[in-house]
């Protein structure tokens, strides 16, 4: 927390103090010597921001978005394109924080809009897409930023837009002819990122670059972990990651539907020969079947991911495909103990299976311990999943005659299984 006085005044947005320090000829380009956190108490919440070694007062001003202070520092000699220890510029930080007026001003003052950071090779446009800042991304594109550029790991702007479930941004990038099926260095397409719990920060990169800085930051976080209420952000890469169950379900479903409708390949494989359906199956929470009921601890996540699975299946995903290790999506579902997902996949395969996916021993013990707290009626829950997925897809989907016939046969088969057999 020990930072130069000018950095602290800028972070607190104390314009008069900043103006006085500038008049006293404080070094406007002084940089911090190690990773630092700055904090401010407001509305009974401690706001904290982390910066890496080399961060200048102008970078702090771009983080807060105070245009008056940014203008003052630049006009008095702050270096616009100075970078910190991982190659992040003030302009990139302003993009990460969605401060468009600051971005416009810095560009007029000579900020480089295509410079990449040293850690991930992200351009400011990548940063805007990663954070889901649609208006800013459109502005960057209109002023010459390359929408087709990839970072060091091969991720395109579409990968970042897909990861953030940003439907408007996905549509904008499609209008700019950004590929929906481009692959990163692992062979994953943007659709793989929508359906999986992929981390945008590869472990091997963190270990290779600036490891000491991450370790220092981690130690500081441990020290402040006792604070009851605080909001934390670190530079442009360490914002809180999204997870299934923490975003709006409709955003996830419609993001997938938008990409599939626009031409994303639901059967694209990565270098492990995994399709998006395989990745989704490997992320499912446990869901047991017994005596006409579904048991799951994570009801919202389970529903969210099963609807997503149905969207993939109804828009062309092939459940019969195998990974390089010879595993089907059904096998991956069973590895995750999601028996309902396995049952759904079995129904969507052309070859019916008679393998039972119920686990009466586990379910009996579960009911004895928790009662009906986590129980849902199986057929009612399945109908709900079908209705939601149809609502997402049907208004915008144009199906061929063959697809209509195949889905009609599947509906008949489901009716036989649910009503006659069930």
Short mmCIF file of C-alpha atoms in Angstrom, two decimals:
data_model
loop_
_atom_site.label_atom_id
_atom_site.label_comp_id
_atom_site.label_asym_id
_atom_site.label_seq_id
_atom_site.Cartn_x
_atom_site.Cartn_y
_atom_site.Cartn_z
CA UNK A 1 0.00 0.00 0.00
CA UNK A 2 3.06 2.28 0.25
CA UNK A 3 2.98 4.26 -3.01
CA UNK A 4 4.37 7.65 -4.11
CA UNK A 5 2.31 10.65 -3.03
CA UNK A 6 1.36 11.57 -6.58
CA UNK A 7 0.04 8.07 -7.32
CA UNK A 8 -2.08 8.19 -4.16
CA UNK A 9 -3.50 11.64 -4.92
CA UNK A 10 -4.41 10.56 -8.46
CA UNK A 11 -6.08 7.38 -7.23
CA UNK A 12 -8.16 9.38 -4.73
CA UNK A 13 -9.01 11.79 -7.58
CA UNK A 14 -7.96 14.78 -5.49
CA UNK A 15 -7.51 17.24 -8.35
CA UNK A 16 -6.32 20.15 -6.21
CA UNK A 17 -3.64 18.03 -4.53
CA UNK A 18 -2.53 16.60 -7.88
CA UNK A 19 -2.33 20.13 -9.30
CA UNK A 20 -0.21 21.28 -6.34
CA UNK A 21 2.14 18.30 -6.59
CA UNK A 22 2.56 18.93 -10.32
CA UNK A 23 3.31 22.60 -9.61
CA UNK A 24 5.94 21.48 -7.08
CA UNK A 25 7.66 19.65 -9.96
CA UNK A 26 7.03 16.11 -8.76
CA UNK A 27 8.21 13.56 -11.31
CA UNK A 28 5.13 12.92 -13.48
CA UNK A 29 6.61 9.69 -14.85
CA UNK A 30 7.71 8.17 -11.57
CA UNK A 31 6.88 4.47 -11.46
CA UNK A 32 6.22 2.10 -8.60
CA UNK A 33 9.06 -0.33 -7.86
CA UNK A 34 6.94 -3.43 -7.21
CA UNK A 35 3.31 -4.56 -7.47
CA UNK A 36 1.17 -2.28 -5.33
CA UNK A 37 -2.43 -2.07 -4.19
CA UNK A 38 -4.15 1.25 -3.65
CA UNK A 39 -7.29 1.52 -1.62
CA UNK A 40 -10.06 4.02 -1.01
CA UNK A 41 -12.98 3.88 1.39
CA UNK A 42 -16.33 4.92 -0.08
CA UNK A 43 -19.90 4.12 0.96
CA UNK A 44 -18.60 1.68 3.61
CA UNK A 45 -16.81 -0.33 0.93
CA UNK A 46 -13.05 -0.50 0.50
CA UNK A 47 -12.21 -0.15 -3.18
CA UNK A 48 -8.84 -1.58 -4.13
CA UNK A 49 -6.90 -1.51 -7.38
CA UNK A 50 -3.69 -3.37 -8.14
CA UNK A 51 -0.90 -2.18 -10.41
CA UNK A 52 2.26 -3.89 -11.58
CA UNK A 53 5.82 -2.63 -11.30
CA UNK A 54 6.39 0.37 -13.54
CA UNK A 55 2.90 1.86 -13.23
CA UNK A 56 2.88 5.66 -13.54
CA UNK A 57 0.46 8.29 -12.21
CA UNK A 58 -1.07 8.52 -15.70
CA UNK A 59 -1.88 4.79 -15.60
CA UNK A 60 -3.61 5.30 -12.27
CA UNK A 61 -5.57 8.24 -13.70
CA UNK A 62 -6.64 6.10 -16.67
CA UNK A 63 -7.82 3.45 -14.22
CA UNK A 64 -10.04 5.92 -12.36
CA UNK A 65 -11.20 7.62 -15.57
CA UNK A 66 -10.79 11.16 -14.26
CA UNK A 67 -10.38 13.10 -17.50
CA UNK A 68 -9.35 16.37 -15.78
CA UNK A 69 -6.42 14.67 -14.08
CA UNK A 70 -5.48 12.77 -17.24
CA UNK A 71 -5.41 16.04 -19.22
CA UNK A 72 -3.39 17.80 -16.52
CA UNK A 73 -0.75 15.06 -16.37
CA UNK A 74 -0.40 14.76 -20.16
CA UNK A 75 -0.25 18.52 -20.72
CA UNK A 76 2.46 18.82 -18.07
CA UNK A 77 4.64 16.12 -19.60
CA UNK A 78 3.41 12.64 -18.65
CA UNK A 79 4.54 10.07 -21.24
CA UNK A 80 1.45 8.78 -23.04
CA UNK A 81 2.91 5.49 -24.32
CA UNK A 82 5.00 4.48 -21.31
CA UNK A 83 4.49 0.82 -20.34
CA UNK A 84 4.59 -1.03 -17.03
CA UNK A 85 6.56 -4.24 -16.40
CA UNK A 86 4.16 -6.38 -18.46
CA UNK A 87 3.84 -3.94 -21.34
CA UNK A 88 0.50 -2.35 -20.46
CA UNK A 89 -0.02 1.25 -21.57
CA UNK A 90 -2.28 3.95 -20.09
CA UNK A 91 -4.49 3.63 -23.19
CA UNK A 92 -4.97 -0.12 -22.63
CA UNK A 93 -5.92 0.50 -19.00
CA UNK A 94 -8.49 3.12 -20.05
CA UNK A 95 -9.91 0.57 -22.52
CA UNK A 96 -10.09 -2.08 -19.81
CA UNK A 97 -12.01 0.30 -17.56
CA UNK A 98 -14.34 1.43 -20.40
CA UNK A 99 -13.39 5.11 -20.11
CA UNK A 100 -14.17 6.18 -23.68
CA UNK A 101 -13.61 9.96 -23.17
CA UNK A 102 -10.14 9.21 -21.78
CA UNK A 103 -9.42 6.89 -24.73
CA UNK A 104 -10.46 9.57 -27.22
CA UNK A 105 -8.25 12.16 -25.55
CA UNK A 106 -5.20 9.87 -25.37
CA UNK A 107 -5.59 8.96 -29.04
CA UNK A 108 -5.56 12.65 -29.95
CA UNK A 109 -2.37 12.98 -27.91
CA UNK A 110 -0.60 10.20 -29.78
CA UNK A 111 -1.51 7.02 -27.89
CA UNK A 112 -0.66 3.84 -29.80
CA UNK A 113 -3.90 1.94 -30.30
CA UNK A 114 -2.40 -1.31 -31.64
CA UNK A 115 0.42 -1.87 -29.13
CA UNK A 116 0.39 -5.31 -27.47
CA UNK A 117 1.20 -6.13 -23.87
CA UNK A 118 4.20 -8.39 -23.23
CA UNK A 119 2.33 -10.96 -21.17
CA UNK A 120 -0.48 -12.10 -23.47
CA UNK A 121 -0.01 -10.11 -26.67
CA UNK A 122 -3.39 -8.44 -26.28
CA UNK A 123 -4.20 -5.25 -28.15
CA UNK A 124 -6.52 -2.64 -26.61
CA UNK A 125 -9.31 -4.06 -28.81
CA UNK A 126 -8.73 -7.52 -27.32
CA UNK A 127 -8.97 -5.94 -23.89
CA UNK A 128 -12.26 -4.20 -24.75
CA UNK A 129 -13.73 -7.45 -26.11
CA UNK A 130 -12.49 -9.45 -23.13
CA UNK A 131 -14.22 -7.01 -20.79
CA UNK A 132 -17.38 -6.89 -22.94
CA UNK A 133 -17.19 -3.16 -23.72
CA UNK A 134 -19.17 -3.13 -26.98
CA UNK A 135 -19.31 0.63 -27.64
CA UNK A 136 -15.60 0.98 -27.00
CA UNK A 137 -14.82 -1.98 -29.28
CA UNK A 138 -16.88 -0.41 -32.06
CA UNK A 139 -15.04 2.89 -31.60
CA UNK A 140 -11.64 1.18 -31.73
CA UNK A 141 -12.63 -0.69 -34.88
CA UNK A 142 -13.85 2.52 -36.51
CA UNK A 143 -10.48 4.14 -35.79
CA UNK A 144 -8.31 1.47 -37.35
CA UNK A 145 -7.92 -1.31 -34.79
CA UNK A 146 -7.51 -4.72 -36.43
CA UNK A 147 -10.56 -6.84 -35.58
CA UNK A 148 -8.84 -9.94 -37.00
CA UNK A 149 -5.73 -9.80 -34.79
CA UNK A 150 -4.95 -12.71 -32.44
CA UNK A 151 -3.05 -12.67 -29.15
CA UNK A 152 0.00 -14.83 -28.37
CA UNK A 153 -2.20 -17.86 -27.67
CA UNK A 154 -4.16 -17.52 -30.91
CA UNK A 155 -7.34 -16.07 -29.39
CA UNK A 156 -9.18 -13.63 -31.63
CA UNK A 157 -11.58 -10.86 -30.72
CA UNK A 158 -14.38 -13.39 -31.33
CA UNK A 159 -12.94 -15.72 -28.68
CA UNK A 160 -13.07 -12.91 -26.13
CA UNK A 161 -16.58 -11.81 -27.15
CA UNK A 162 -17.78 -15.41 -26.88
CA UNK A 163 -16.12 -15.86 -23.50
CA UNK A 164 -18.01 -12.82 -22.14
CA UNK A 165 -21.34 -13.99 -23.70
CA UNK A 166 -21.66 -10.58 -25.35
CA UNK A 167 -24.35 -11.06 -28.01
CA UNK A 168 -24.21 -7.51 -29.40
CA UNK A 169 -20.43 -7.69 -29.69
CA UNK A 170 -20.60 -11.11 -31.37
CA UNK A 171 -23.03 -9.72 -33.96
CA UNK A 172 -20.79 -6.70 -34.54
CA UNK A 173 -17.72 -8.87 -35.11
CA UNK A 174 -19.71 -11.11 -37.46
CA UNK A 175 -20.63 -7.98 -39.44
CA UNK A 176 -16.88 -7.30 -39.72
CA UNK A 177 -16.33 -10.82 -41.10
CA UNK A 178 -14.38 -12.02 -38.06
CA UNK A 179 -14.19 -15.81 -38.25
CA UNK A 180 -16.54 -17.77 -36.02
CA UNK A 181 -14.44 -20.91 -36.43
CA UNK A 182 -10.89 -19.65 -35.93
CA UNK A 183 -8.85 -21.76 -33.53
CA UNK A 184 -6.46 -20.80 -30.75
CA UNK A 185 -3.23 -22.71 -30.11
CA UNK A 186 -5.20 -25.49 -28.43
CA UNK A 187 -7.52 -25.76 -31.41
CA UNK A 188 -10.49 -24.30 -29.53
CA UNK A 189 -13.01 -22.18 -31.43
CA UNK A 190 -15.07 -19.35 -29.91
CA UNK A 191 -17.96 -21.82 -29.47
CA UNK A 192 -15.69 -24.00 -27.31
CA UNK A 193 -15.21 -20.96 -25.06
CA UNK A 194 -18.95 -20.34 -24.71
CA UNK A 195 -19.76 -23.85 -23.52
CA UNK A 196 -16.72 -24.54 -21.32
CA UNK A 197 -15.16 -23.14 -18.17
CA UNK A 198 -11.97 -22.15 -20.01
CA UNK A 199 -9.68 -19.71 -18.21
CA UNK A 200 -8.42 -16.85 -20.36
CA UNK A 201 -5.12 -16.79 -18.45
CA UNK A 202 -3.08 -19.88 -19.43
CA UNK A 203 -1.13 -21.29 -16.50
CA UNK A 204 2.12 -21.72 -18.42
CA UNK A 205 2.17 -18.02 -19.35
CA UNK A 206 1.70 -16.89 -15.76
CA UNK A 207 4.52 -19.18 -14.66
CA UNK A 208 6.87 -18.00 -17.40
CA UNK A 209 6.33 -14.24 -17.26
CA UNK A 210 6.56 -12.05 -14.18
CA UNK A 211 6.09 -14.96 -11.78
CA UNK A 212 7.52 -12.93 -8.92
CA UNK A 213 4.96 -10.19 -9.50
CA UNK A 214 2.04 -12.60 -9.32
CA UNK A 215 3.50 -14.16 -6.17
CA UNK A 216 3.86 -10.73 -4.59
CA UNK A 217 0.29 -9.82 -5.56
CA UNK A 218 -0.98 -13.11 -4.15
CA UNK A 219 0.78 -12.44 -0.86
CA UNK A 220 -0.82 -9.00 -0.63
CA UNK A 221 -4.25 -10.47 -1.35
CA UNK A 222 -3.74 -12.94 1.50
CA UNK A 223 -2.98 -10.04 3.82
CA UNK A 224 -6.19 -8.19 2.95
CA UNK A 225 -8.45 -11.24 2.89
CA UNK A 226 -9.84 -10.36 6.33
CA UNK A 227 -11.50 -7.21 5.00
CA UNK A 228 -15.25 -7.85 4.99
CA UNK A 229 -16.27 -5.67 2.06
CA UNK A 230 -13.91 -4.72 -0.71
CA UNK A 231 -13.88 -4.53 -4.48
CA UNK A 232 -10.67 -5.49 -6.23
CA UNK A 233 -9.27 -5.09 -9.73
CA UNK A 234 -5.73 -5.63 -10.95
CA UNK A 235 -4.49 -4.01 -14.16
CA UNK A 236 -6.25 -5.34 -17.28
CA UNK A 237 -6.00 -9.09 -16.79
CA UNK A 238 -7.11 -9.94 -13.30
CA UNK A 239 -10.74 -8.93 -13.17
CA UNK A 240 -13.08 -11.56 -11.72
CA UNK A 241 -13.58 -14.40 -14.20
CA UNK A 242 -17.02 -15.47 -15.33
CA UNK A 243 -18.43 -18.83 -14.29
CA UNK A 244 -21.50 -20.82 -15.22
CA UNK A 245 -24.24 -19.94 -12.76
CA UNK A 246 -22.97 -16.39 -12.12
CA UNK A 247 -24.11 -14.92 -15.47
CA UNK A 248 -27.60 -14.56 -16.86
CA UNK A 249 -28.63 -17.90 -18.33
CA UNK A 250 -30.32 -16.20 -21.28
CA UNK A 251 -27.05 -14.45 -22.20
CA UNK A 252 -25.27 -17.80 -22.41
CA UNK A 253 -28.03 -19.49 -24.41
CA UNK A 254 -28.55 -16.65 -26.88
CA UNK A 255 -24.80 -16.14 -27.32
CA UNK A 256 -24.49 -19.79 -28.37
CA UNK A 257 -27.61 -19.56 -30.56
CA UNK A 258 -26.33 -16.38 -32.22
CA UNK A 259 -22.99 -17.96 -33.07
CA UNK A 260 -24.56 -21.16 -34.38
CA UNK A 261 -27.08 -19.21 -36.44
CA UNK A 262 -24.25 -17.11 -37.87
CA UNK A 263 -22.23 -20.11 -39.00
CA UNK A 264 -20.26 -21.48 -36.05
CA UNK A 265 -19.48 -25.18 -36.51
CA UNK A 266 -21.01 -27.18 -33.61
CA UNK A 267 -18.76 -30.14 -34.47
CA UNK A 268 -15.42 -28.33 -34.70
CA UNK A 269 -12.72 -30.24 -32.84
CA UNK A 270 -9.68 -29.02 -30.94
CA UNK A 271 -6.33 -30.82 -30.84
CA UNK A 272 -7.74 -33.35 -28.39
CA UNK A 273 -10.54 -33.95 -30.91
CA UNK A 274 -13.05 -32.50 -28.46
CA UNK A 275 -16.16 -30.81 -29.82
CA UNK A 276 -18.00 -28.09 -27.85
CA UNK A 277 -20.40 -30.83 -26.75
CA UNK A 278 -17.52 -32.82 -25.24
CA UNK A 279 -16.28 -29.80 -23.31
CA UNK A 280 -19.77 -29.02 -22.04
CA UNK A 281 -20.26 -32.62 -20.92
CA UNK A 282 -16.98 -32.55 -18.99
CA UNK A 283 -18.09 -29.47 -17.00
CA UNK A 284 -21.51 -30.69 -15.86
CA UNK A 285 -22.43 -30.91 -12.16
CA UNK A 286 -23.58 -34.24 -10.76
CA UNK A 287 -27.23 -35.09 -11.41
CA UNK A 288 -28.65 -38.45 -10.31
CA UNK A 289 -31.81 -40.20 -11.45
CA UNK A 290 -34.03 -42.34 -9.26
CA UNK A 291 -37.70 -43.36 -9.24
CA UNK A 292 -38.76 -40.60 -11.62
CA UNK A 293 -36.81 -37.84 -9.89
CA UNK A 294 -33.67 -35.81 -10.61
CA UNK A 295 -31.30 -35.05 -7.75
CA UNK A 296 -28.73 -32.26 -8.01
CA UNK A 297 -27.14 -29.79 -5.61
CA UNK A 298 -26.56 -27.16 -8.32
CA UNK A 299 -30.02 -26.79 -9.82
CA UNK A 300 -29.46 -23.50 -11.68
CA UNK A 301 -26.13 -24.53 -13.18
CA UNK A 302 -27.52 -27.93 -14.15
CA UNK A 303 -30.50 -26.38 -15.94
CA UNK A 304 -28.31 -23.76 -17.59
CA UNK A 305 -25.88 -26.30 -19.01
CA UNK A 306 -28.48 -28.87 -20.04
CA UNK A 307 -30.42 -26.24 -22.00
CA UNK A 308 -27.13 -25.29 -23.64
CA UNK A 309 -26.57 -28.96 -24.48
CA UNK A 310 -30.00 -29.17 -26.11
CA UNK A 311 -29.32 -26.03 -28.13
CA UNK A 312 -26.14 -27.64 -29.47
CA UNK A 313 -27.93 -30.89 -30.25
CA UNK A 314 -30.86 -29.22 -31.97
CA UNK A 315 -28.56 -27.07 -34.06
CA UNK A 316 -26.40 -29.85 -35.42
CA UNK A 317 -24.03 -31.18 -32.75
CA UNK A 318 -23.28 -34.88 -33.26
CA UNK A 319 -23.38 -36.81 -29.95
CA UNK A 320 -21.74 -39.88 -31.52
CA UNK A 321 -18.35 -38.20 -32.01
CA UNK A 322 -15.40 -39.46 -29.94
CA UNK A 323 -12.44 -37.60 -28.47
CA UNK A 324 -8.84 -38.60 -29.16
CA UNK A 325 -9.06 -40.80 -26.05
CA UNK A 326 -12.12 -42.53 -27.48
CA UNK A 327 -14.66 -40.96 -25.13
CA UNK A 328 -18.16 -39.97 -26.19
CA UNK A 329 -20.13 -37.08 -24.75
CA UNK A 330 -22.30 -39.64 -22.94
CA UNK A 331 -19.24 -41.21 -21.31
CA UNK A 332 -18.04 -37.78 -20.18
CA UNK A 333 -21.47 -37.06 -18.67
CA UNK A 334 -21.29 -40.28 -16.67
CA UNK A 335 -17.76 -39.40 -15.51
CA UNK A 336 -19.30 -36.23 -14.08
CA UNK A 337 -22.12 -38.32 -12.57
CA UNK A 338 -24.69 -36.38 -14.60
CA UNK A 339 -27.05 -39.20 -15.46
CA UNK A 340 -29.82 -36.96 -16.78
CA UNK A 341 -27.46 -35.48 -19.40
CA UNK A 342 -26.40 -39.00 -20.41
CA UNK A 343 -30.04 -39.98 -20.80
CA UNK A 344 -30.75 -36.94 -22.97
CA UNK A 345 -27.75 -37.67 -25.19
CA UNK A 346 -28.79 -41.30 -25.57
CA UNK A 347 -32.16 -40.15 -26.91
CA UNK A 348 -30.52 -37.87 -29.45
CA UNK A 349 -28.26 -40.58 -30.84
CA UNK A 350 -29.43 -42.47 -33.90
CA UNK A 351 -28.64 -45.80 -32.22
CA UNK A 352 -30.71 -46.29 -29.07
CA UNK A 353 -28.96 -47.65 -26.00
CA UNK A 354 -30.46 -49.83 -23.30
CA UNK A 355 -27.80 -49.02 -20.72
CA UNK A 356 -29.39 -47.85 -17.47
CA UNK A 357 -27.95 -44.66 -16.02
CA UNK A 358 -29.75 -44.76 -12.69
CA UNK A 359 -27.82 -45.17 -9.47
CA UNK A 360 -30.30 -46.31 -6.82
CA UNK A 361 -27.74 -46.80 -4.04
CA UNK A 362 -26.42 -43.25 -4.27
CA UNK A 363 -29.90 -41.79 -4.65
CA UNK A 364 -31.35 -43.73 -1.72
CA UNK A 365 -28.56 -42.52 0.56
CA UNK A 366 -29.05 -38.99 -0.75
CA UNK A 367 -32.79 -38.98 -0.02
CA UNK A 368 -32.23 -40.39 3.45
CA UNK A 369 -29.82 -37.54 4.20
CA UNK A 370 -31.47 -34.55 2.51
CA UNK A 371 -35.09 -35.54 1.98
CA UNK A 372 -36.82 -33.78 -0.92
CA UNK A 373 -34.75 -30.60 -0.73
CA UNK A 374 -32.86 -31.19 -3.98
CA UNK A 375 -35.44 -33.32 -5.78
CA UNK A 376 -37.13 -32.43 -9.08
CA UNK A 377 -39.60 -34.50 -11.06
CA UNK A 378 -37.63 -35.96 -13.96
CA UNK A 379 -40.16 -35.73 -16.78
CA UNK A 380 -41.37 -32.30 -15.73
CA UNK A 381 -37.77 -31.07 -15.60
CA UNK A 382 -37.01 -32.58 -19.03
CA UNK A 383 -40.08 -30.94 -20.57
CA UNK A 384 -38.96 -27.64 -19.11
CA UNK A 385 -35.50 -28.04 -20.66
CA UNK A 386 -37.03 -28.84 -24.05
CA UNK A 387 -39.39 -25.86 -23.91
CA UNK A 388 -36.63 -23.41 -22.96
CA UNK A 389 -34.28 -24.63 -25.68
CA UNK A 390 -37.09 -24.48 -28.27
CA UNK A 391 -37.92 -20.92 -27.21
CA UNK A 392 -34.30 -19.88 -27.72
CA UNK A 393 -33.95 -21.56 -31.11
CA UNK A 394 -37.26 -21.73 -32.95
CA UNK A 395 -38.03 -18.05 -33.69
CA UNK A 396 -34.81 -17.67 -35.68
CA UNK A 397 -34.00 -21.17 -36.93
CA UNK A 398 -34.71 -22.26 -40.49
CA UNK A 399 -34.67 -26.04 -40.68
CA UNK A 400 -34.40 -28.26 -43.71
CA UNK A 401 -37.03 -30.92 -44.44
CA UNK A 402 -34.58 -33.63 -43.36
CA UNK A 403 -33.98 -31.87 -40.03
CA UNK A 404 -37.72 -31.48 -39.45
CA UNK A 405 -38.29 -35.19 -40.13
CA UNK A 406 -35.42 -36.28 -37.89
CA UNK A 407 -36.61 -34.09 -35.03
CA UNK A 408 -40.18 -35.33 -35.49
CA UNK A 409 -38.92 -38.91 -35.14
CA UNK A 410 -36.97 -37.92 -32.05
CA UNK A 411 -40.10 -36.32 -30.58
CA UNK A 412 -42.04 -39.53 -31.20
CA UNK A 413 -39.25 -41.52 -29.56
CA UNK A 414 -39.25 -39.20 -26.54
CA UNK A 415 -43.03 -39.55 -26.29
CA UNK A 416 -42.74 -43.35 -26.32
CA UNK A 417 -40.03 -43.27 -23.66
CA UNK A 418 -41.83 -40.78 -21.40
CA UNK A 419 -45.48 -41.75 -21.74
CA UNK A 420 -45.64 -45.38 -22.83
CA UNK A 421 -42.48 -46.83 -21.26
CA UNK A 422 -42.21 -44.32 -18.39
#
